[in-house]
């Protein structure tokens, strides 16, 4: 599988969708990186389909606001790097 990270619109939260091959410790590494990036996870939907994961994280920034679209590419790059290191 391949790594795909997308953002969805939501009234209250920014939804961050992560599609990737699954690995031991995947969730730990991804959520730890999200914390380092200042993202607060309020809700998560975690699912595994075969050898791939499809996780949706409902997040806000440290100030309790939706994530700025200006930060999307940086977040995608950082999370992709983190995931690539564990694959």
C-alpha atoms as a PDB file:
ATOM      1  CA  UNK A   1       0.000   0.000   0.000  1.00  0.00           C
ATOM      2  CA  UNK A   2       0.935   3.622  -0.174  1.00  0.00           C
ATOM      3  CA  UNK A   3       0.833   6.502   2.285  1.00  0.00           C
ATOM      4  CA  UNK A   4      -2.008   8.947   1.736  1.00  0.00           C
ATOM      5  CA  UNK A   5      -2.872  11.782   4.111  1.00  0.00           C
ATOM      6  CA  UNK A   6      -5.877  13.999   3.469  1.00  0.00           C
ATOM      7  CA  UNK A   7      -7.938  16.600   5.294  1.00  0.00           C
ATOM      8  CA  UNK A   8     -11.729  16.679   5.495  1.00  0.00           C
ATOM      9  CA  UNK A   9     -14.091  19.490   6.375  1.00  0.00           C
ATOM     10  CA  UNK A  10     -16.086  19.291   9.605  1.00  0.00           C
ATOM     11  CA  UNK A  11     -18.085  21.910  11.481  1.00  0.00           C
ATOM     12  CA  UNK A  12     -16.021  21.767  14.642  1.00  0.00           C
ATOM     13  CA  UNK A  13     -12.834  19.784  13.972  1.00  0.00           C
ATOM     14  CA  UNK A  14     -10.226  19.267  11.300  1.00  0.00           C
ATOM     15  CA  UNK A  15     -10.392  15.636  10.187  1.00  0.00           C
ATOM     16  CA  UNK A  16      -7.029  14.145   9.296  1.00  0.00           C
ATOM     17  CA  UNK A  17      -7.280  10.853   7.359  1.00  0.00           C
ATOM     18  CA  UNK A  18      -4.244   8.571   7.255  1.00  0.00           C
ATOM     19  CA  UNK A  19      -4.056   5.594   4.858  1.00  0.00           C
ATOM     20  CA  UNK A  20      -0.924   3.460   5.103  1.00  0.00           C
ATOM     21  CA  UNK A  21       0.445  -0.062   5.304  1.00  0.00           C
ATOM     22  CA  UNK A  22       0.143  -1.188   8.933  1.00  0.00           C
ATOM     23  CA  UNK A  23       3.201  -1.754  11.117  1.00  0.00           C
ATOM     24  CA  UNK A  24       3.792  -2.536  14.772  1.00  0.00           C
ATOM     25  CA  UNK A  25       3.816   0.742  16.698  1.00  0.00           C
ATOM     26  CA  UNK A  26       2.194   2.672  13.844  1.00  0.00           C
ATOM     27  CA  UNK A  27      -0.464   4.364  15.963  1.00  0.00           C
ATOM     28  CA  UNK A  28       2.054   5.323  18.654  1.00  0.00           C
ATOM     29  CA  UNK A  29       4.473   6.949  16.202  1.00  0.00           C
ATOM     30  CA  UNK A  30       1.773   8.815  14.271  1.00  0.00           C
ATOM     31  CA  UNK A  31      -0.029  10.163  17.348  1.00  0.00           C
ATOM     32  CA  UNK A  32       3.287  11.103  18.984  1.00  0.00           C
ATOM     33  CA  UNK A  33       4.234  13.122  15.867  1.00  0.00           C
ATOM     34  CA  UNK A  34       0.795  14.757  15.841  1.00  0.00           C
ATOM     35  CA  UNK A  35       1.370  15.820  19.454  1.00  0.00           C
ATOM     36  CA  UNK A  36       4.786  17.263  18.522  1.00  0.00           C
ATOM     37  CA  UNK A  37       3.068  19.225  15.736  1.00  0.00           C
ATOM     38  CA  UNK A  38       0.661  20.742  18.263  1.00  0.00           C
ATOM     39  CA  UNK A  39      -2.382  18.757  17.194  1.00  0.00           C
ATOM     40  CA  UNK A  40      -4.823  17.734  19.917  1.00  0.00           C
ATOM     41  CA  UNK A  41      -6.754  14.544  19.108  1.00  0.00           C
ATOM     42  CA  UNK A  42     -10.359  14.690  20.304  1.00  0.00           C
ATOM     43  CA  UNK A  43     -11.666  11.585  18.569  1.00  0.00           C
ATOM     44  CA  UNK A  44     -10.204   8.861  16.384  1.00  0.00           C
ATOM     45  CA  UNK A  45     -11.651   6.162  14.149  1.00  0.00           C
ATOM     46  CA  UNK A  46      -9.108   3.382  13.745  1.00  0.00           C
ATOM     47  CA  UNK A  47      -9.594   0.568  11.250  1.00  0.00           C
ATOM     48  CA  UNK A  48      -7.454  -2.068   9.589  1.00  0.00           C
ATOM     49  CA  UNK A  49      -8.240  -3.471   6.165  1.00  0.00           C
ATOM     50  CA  UNK A  50      -5.968  -6.404   5.409  1.00  0.00           C
ATOM     51  CA  UNK A  51      -2.411  -5.122   5.790  1.00  0.00           C
ATOM     52  CA  UNK A  52      -3.450  -1.458   5.537  1.00  0.00           C
ATOM     53  CA  UNK A  53      -4.772   0.989   8.080  1.00  0.00           C
ATOM     54  CA  UNK A  54      -7.335   3.708   7.545  1.00  0.00           C
ATOM     55  CA  UNK A  55      -7.345   6.077  10.515  1.00  0.00           C
ATOM     56  CA  UNK A  56      -9.348   9.287  10.896  1.00  0.00           C
ATOM     57  CA  UNK A  57      -8.311  11.760  13.574  1.00  0.00           C
ATOM     58  CA  UNK A  58     -10.560  14.637  14.649  1.00  0.00           C
ATOM     59  CA  UNK A  59      -8.095  17.301  15.732  1.00  0.00           C
ATOM     60  CA  UNK A  60      -7.749  20.923  16.782  1.00  0.00           C
ATOM     61  CA  UNK A  61      -4.628  23.009  17.259  1.00  0.00           C
ATOM     62  CA  UNK A  62      -3.181  23.878  20.684  1.00  0.00           C
ATOM     63  CA  UNK A  63      -5.461  26.925  20.879  1.00  0.00           C
ATOM     64  CA  UNK A  64      -8.599  24.863  20.314  1.00  0.00           C
ATOM     65  CA  UNK A  65      -9.071  26.037  16.725  1.00  0.00           C
ATOM     66  CA  UNK A  66      -9.390  24.110  13.490  1.00  0.00           C
ATOM     67  CA  UNK A  67      -6.065  23.566  11.754  1.00  0.00           C
ATOM     68  CA  UNK A  68      -5.188  26.297   9.263  1.00  0.00           C
ATOM     69  CA  UNK A  69      -5.149  25.172   5.645  1.00  0.00           C
ATOM     70  CA  UNK A  70      -1.776  26.944   5.442  1.00  0.00           C
ATOM     71  CA  UNK A  71      -0.373  24.205   7.703  1.00  0.00           C
ATOM     72  CA  UNK A  72      -1.778  21.225   5.770  1.00  0.00           C
ATOM     73  CA  UNK A  73       1.253  20.639   3.518  1.00  0.00           C
ATOM     74  CA  UNK A  74       3.704  20.895   6.423  1.00  0.00           C
ATOM     75  CA  UNK A  75       1.673  18.421   8.496  1.00  0.00           C
ATOM     76  CA  UNK A  76       1.397  16.024   5.540  1.00  0.00           C
ATOM     77  CA  UNK A  77       5.172  16.204   4.963  1.00  0.00           C
ATOM     78  CA  UNK A  78       6.002  15.629   8.642  1.00  0.00           C
ATOM     79  CA  UNK A  79       3.591  12.719   9.060  1.00  0.00           C
ATOM     80  CA  UNK A  80       4.688  11.139   5.780  1.00  0.00           C
ATOM     81  CA  UNK A  81       8.320  11.289   6.923  1.00  0.00           C
ATOM     82  CA  UNK A  82       7.417   9.697  10.271  1.00  0.00           C
ATOM     83  CA  UNK A  83       5.420   6.912   8.602  1.00  0.00           C
ATOM     84  CA  UNK A  84       8.137   6.266   5.999  1.00  0.00           C
ATOM     85  CA  UNK A  85      10.685   5.745   8.800  1.00  0.00           C
ATOM     86  CA  UNK A  86       8.644   2.914  10.346  1.00  0.00           C
ATOM     87  CA  UNK A  87       7.682   1.109   7.130  1.00  0.00           C
END
